[in-house]
CSV table of C-alpha atoms in Angstrom, one decimal:
chain,number,residue,atom,x,y,z
B,13,MET,CA,-58.9,-29.2,31.8
B,14,LEU,CA,-55.7,-29.3,34.1
B,15,GLN,CA,-57.1,-27.0,36.6
B,16,LEU,CA,-59.7,-29.9,37.7
B,17,VAL,CA,-57.1,-32.1,38.5
B,18,PRO,CA,-57.8,-32.1,42.5
B,19,LYS,CA,-54.8,-31.0,44.7
B,20,GLN,CA,-56.0,-33.2,47.4
B,21,ILE,CA,-57.8,-36.1,47.3
B,22,PRO,CA,-59.4,-38.2,50.0
B,23,SER,CA,-58.2,-41.6,51.4
B,24,LEU,CA,-58.9,-45.1,48.9
B,25,SER,CA,-60.8,-45.9,52.3
B,26,MET,CA,-63.2,-43.0,52.4
B,27,MET,CA,-63.7,-42.6,48.6
B,28,LEU,CA,-64.2,-46.5,48.1
B,29,ASP,CA,-66.7,-45.7,50.9
B,30,ASP,CA,-68.5,-43.0,48.9
B,31,LEU,CA,-69.0,-45.9,46.2
B,32,GLY,CA,-70.2,-48.5,48.4
B,33,ASN,CA,-67.4,-50.3,49.2
B,34,PRO,CA,-67.5,-52.3,45.8
B,35,SER,CA,-65.4,-55.8,45.9
B,36,ALA,CA,-62.0,-56.1,44.6
B,37,ALA,CA,-63.0,-57.6,42.1
B,38,LYS,CA,-65.0,-54.8,40.9
B,39,LEU,CA,-62.6,-52.5,41.4
B,40,ALA,CA,-60.4,-54.3,40.1
B,41,LYS,CA,-62.5,-54.4,36.6
B,42,ALA,CA,-63.0,-50.7,36.2
B,43,LEU,CA,-59.2,-49.6,36.5
B,44,GLY,CA,-57.8,-52.5,34.5
B,45,VAL,CA,-56.1,-53.8,37.0
B,46,CYS,CA,-55.8,-57.5,38.9
B,47,ARG,CA,-57.9,-58.4,41.9
B,48,ARG,CA,-54.4,-58.6,43.9
B,49,THR,CA,-53.0,-55.4,43.7
B,50,VAL,CA,-56.4,-53.5,44.2
B,51,GLY,CA,-56.2,-55.5,47.7
B,52,ARG,CA,-53.1,-54.4,48.2
B,53,TRP,CA,-54.1,-50.7,47.7
B,54,VAL,CA,-57.2,-51.5,50.2
B,55,ALA,CA,-55.1,-52.7,52.9
B,56,ASP,CA,-52.1,-50.5,52.8
B,57,ASP,CA,-55.3,-47.5,52.1
B,58,GLU,CA,-53.1,-45.8,49.1
B,59,ALA,CA,-52.8,-46.5,45.4
B,60,PRO,CA,-51.1,-44.8,42.8
B,61,ARG,CA,-52.1,-41.4,41.9
B,62,ALA,CA,-53.9,-42.0,38.6
B,63,ALA,CA,-55.4,-44.8,40.1
B,64,MET,CA,-56.8,-42.0,43.0
B,65,LEU,CA,-57.5,-40.1,40.3
B,66,ALA,CA,-59.6,-42.5,38.2
B,67,ILE,CA,-61.4,-43.5,41.4
B,68,PHE,CA,-62.0,-40.3,42.8
B,69,TRP,CA,-63.8,-39.3,39.4
B,70,MET,CA,-66.1,-41.8,40.2
B,71,THR,CA,-67.2,-40.3,43.9
B,72,SER,CA,-69.9,-38.4,44.6
B,73,TRP,CA,-67.2,-35.3,44.9
B,74,GLY,CA,-65.8,-36.3,41.8
B,75,ILE,CA,-69.4,-36.4,39.9
B,76,SER,CA,-70.1,-33.1,42.3
B,77,THR,CA,-67.0,-31.1,40.5
B,78,ILE,CA,-68.1,-32.3,37.0
B,79,HIS,CA,-72.0,-31.2,37.5
B,80,CYS,CA,-70.6,-27.7,39.0
B,81,GLU,CA,-67.9,-27.0,35.6
B,82,ALA,CA,-70.5,-27.8,33.3
B,83,HIS,CA,-73.7,-25.6,34.8
B,84,ASN,CA,-70.8,-22.8,35.0
B,85,ALA,CA,-69.9,-23.0,31.2
B,86,ALA,CA,-73.8,-23.4,30.7
B,87,SER,CA,-74.4,-19.9,32.7
B,88,GLN,CA,-70.8,-18.5,31.2
B,89,THR,CA,-72.5,-19.1,27.5
B,90,ALA,CA,-76.0,-17.8,28.2
B,91,VAL,CA,-74.6,-14.6,29.1
B,92,LEU,CA,-72.5,-14.7,26.3
B,93,VAL,CA,-75.4,-15.0,24.2
B,94,ALA,CA,-77.7,-12.7,25.7
B,95,ALA,CA,-74.7,-10.1,25.1
B,96,LEU,CA,-74.7,-11.4,21.6
B,97,LYS,CA,-78.3,-11.1,21.2
B,98,ARG,CA,-78.1,-7.3,22.7
B,99,ALA,CA,-75.3,-6.3,20.1
B,100,ASN,CA,-77.2,-7.9,17.3
B,101,ALA,CA,-80.3,-6.1,18.0
B,102,ASP,CA,-78.5,-3.2,18.8
B,103,LEU,CA,-77.0,-3.3,15.5
B,104,GLN,CA,-80.3,-3.7,13.6
B,105,ALA,CA,-81.9,-0.9,14.5
B,106,LYS,CA,-79.0,1.0,13.9
B,107,LEU,CA,-79.0,-0.3,10.6
B,108,ASP,CA,-82.8,-0.2,10.3
B,109,SER,CA,-82.3,3.6,11.2
B,110,LEU,CA,-79.8,4.4,8.5
B,111,ALA,CA,-82.0,2.2,6.1
B,112,ASN,CA,-85.1,4.5,6.9
B,113,SER,CA,-83.4,8.2,7.4
B,114,GLY,CA,-83.9,9.0,3.6
B,115,SER,CA,-81.0,11.1,4.1
B,116,THR,CA,-77.4,10.2,2.2
B,117,ARG,CA,-75.3,11.1,5.5
B,118,CYS,CA,-75.8,10.4,9.0
B,119,PRO,CA,-74.0,12.8,11.9
B,120,ASP,CA,-71.6,9.5,12.4
B,121,CYS,CA,-70.2,9.2,8.8
B,122,PRO,CA,-66.8,9.8,8.0
B,123,ARG,CA,-66.7,12.8,5.3
B,124,GLY,CA,-68.2,11.9,2.2
B,125,ALA,CA,-69.0,8.2,3.5
B,126,THR,CA,-73.2,7.2,2.5
B,127,ASN,CA,-75.3,5.3,5.3
B,128,GLY,CA,-74.8,2.2,3.0
B,129,GLN,CA,-70.9,2.5,3.1
B,130,VAL,CA,-71.4,3.0,7.2
B,131,ALA,CA,-73.5,0.4,7.2
B,132,ILE,CA,-71.3,-2.1,5.7
B,133,GLU,CA,-68.2,-1.2,7.8
B,134,ARG,CA,-70.1,-1.5,11.0
B,135,GLY,CA,-71.5,-4.4,9.6
B,136,ALA,CA,-68.2,-6.4,9.2
B,137,ALA,CA,-66.6,-4.8,12.5
B,138,HIS,CA,-69.1,-6.3,14.2
B,139,GLN,CA,-69.1,-9.7,12.5
B,140,SER,CA,-65.7,-9.5,13.4
B,141,VAL,CA,-66.3,-9.0,17.0
B,142,ALA,CA,-69.0,-11.8,16.8
B,143,ALA,CA,-66.6,-14.1,15.2
B,144,ALA,CA,-64.2,-13.7,18.2
B,145,MET,CA,-66.5,-14.2,20.4
B,146,THR,CA,-67.8,-17.2,18.9
B,147,ARG,CA,-63.9,-18.2,19.0
B,148,ARG,CA,-63.8,-17.6,22.5
B,149,VAL,CA,-66.9,-19.8,23.3
B,150,ARG,CA,-65.3,-22.9,21.2
B,151,SER,CA,-62.1,-22.1,23.3
B,152,LEU,CA,-63.4,-22.2,26.7
B,153,SER,CA,-66.2,-25.4,26.0
B,154,ARG,CA,-62.7,-27.0,24.7
B,155,THR,CA,-59.8,-26.0,27.3
B,156,LYS,CA,-61.7,-25.7,30.5
B,157,HIS,CA,-65.4,-27.7,30.0
B,158,PHE,CA,-65.1,-30.7,27.5
B,159,GLY,CA,-61.6,-31.7,27.4
């Protein structure tokens, strides 16, 4: 989430203009400071970085950043889901083929292994891959997009 912190922030006057120039009282209430403090910031056209960041996230620039991140996260997740569905379908087709082959061995089987043993081993391996992908999605969701 720290990568979303803007390195450069518009001036206080630009951000307040973007917000429709709220009154000092409204801004003070939103930020949890007194009205005189906001008045001083407005007169100087600068505020402490923490206040500037809080104001930034209320502006159209901040909201746009949030929307872009949400869209990118959704796109990444959709691609991952599609890849997992394809992998699942491929595995299911292989398992069905092994189950319907009528042979006790397949060309890909290690020596002495039956189709059932190979299916179980492959199923466990692919469950492990699916679990790793699921952990990656959760990690992306926590760290990049949802805090």
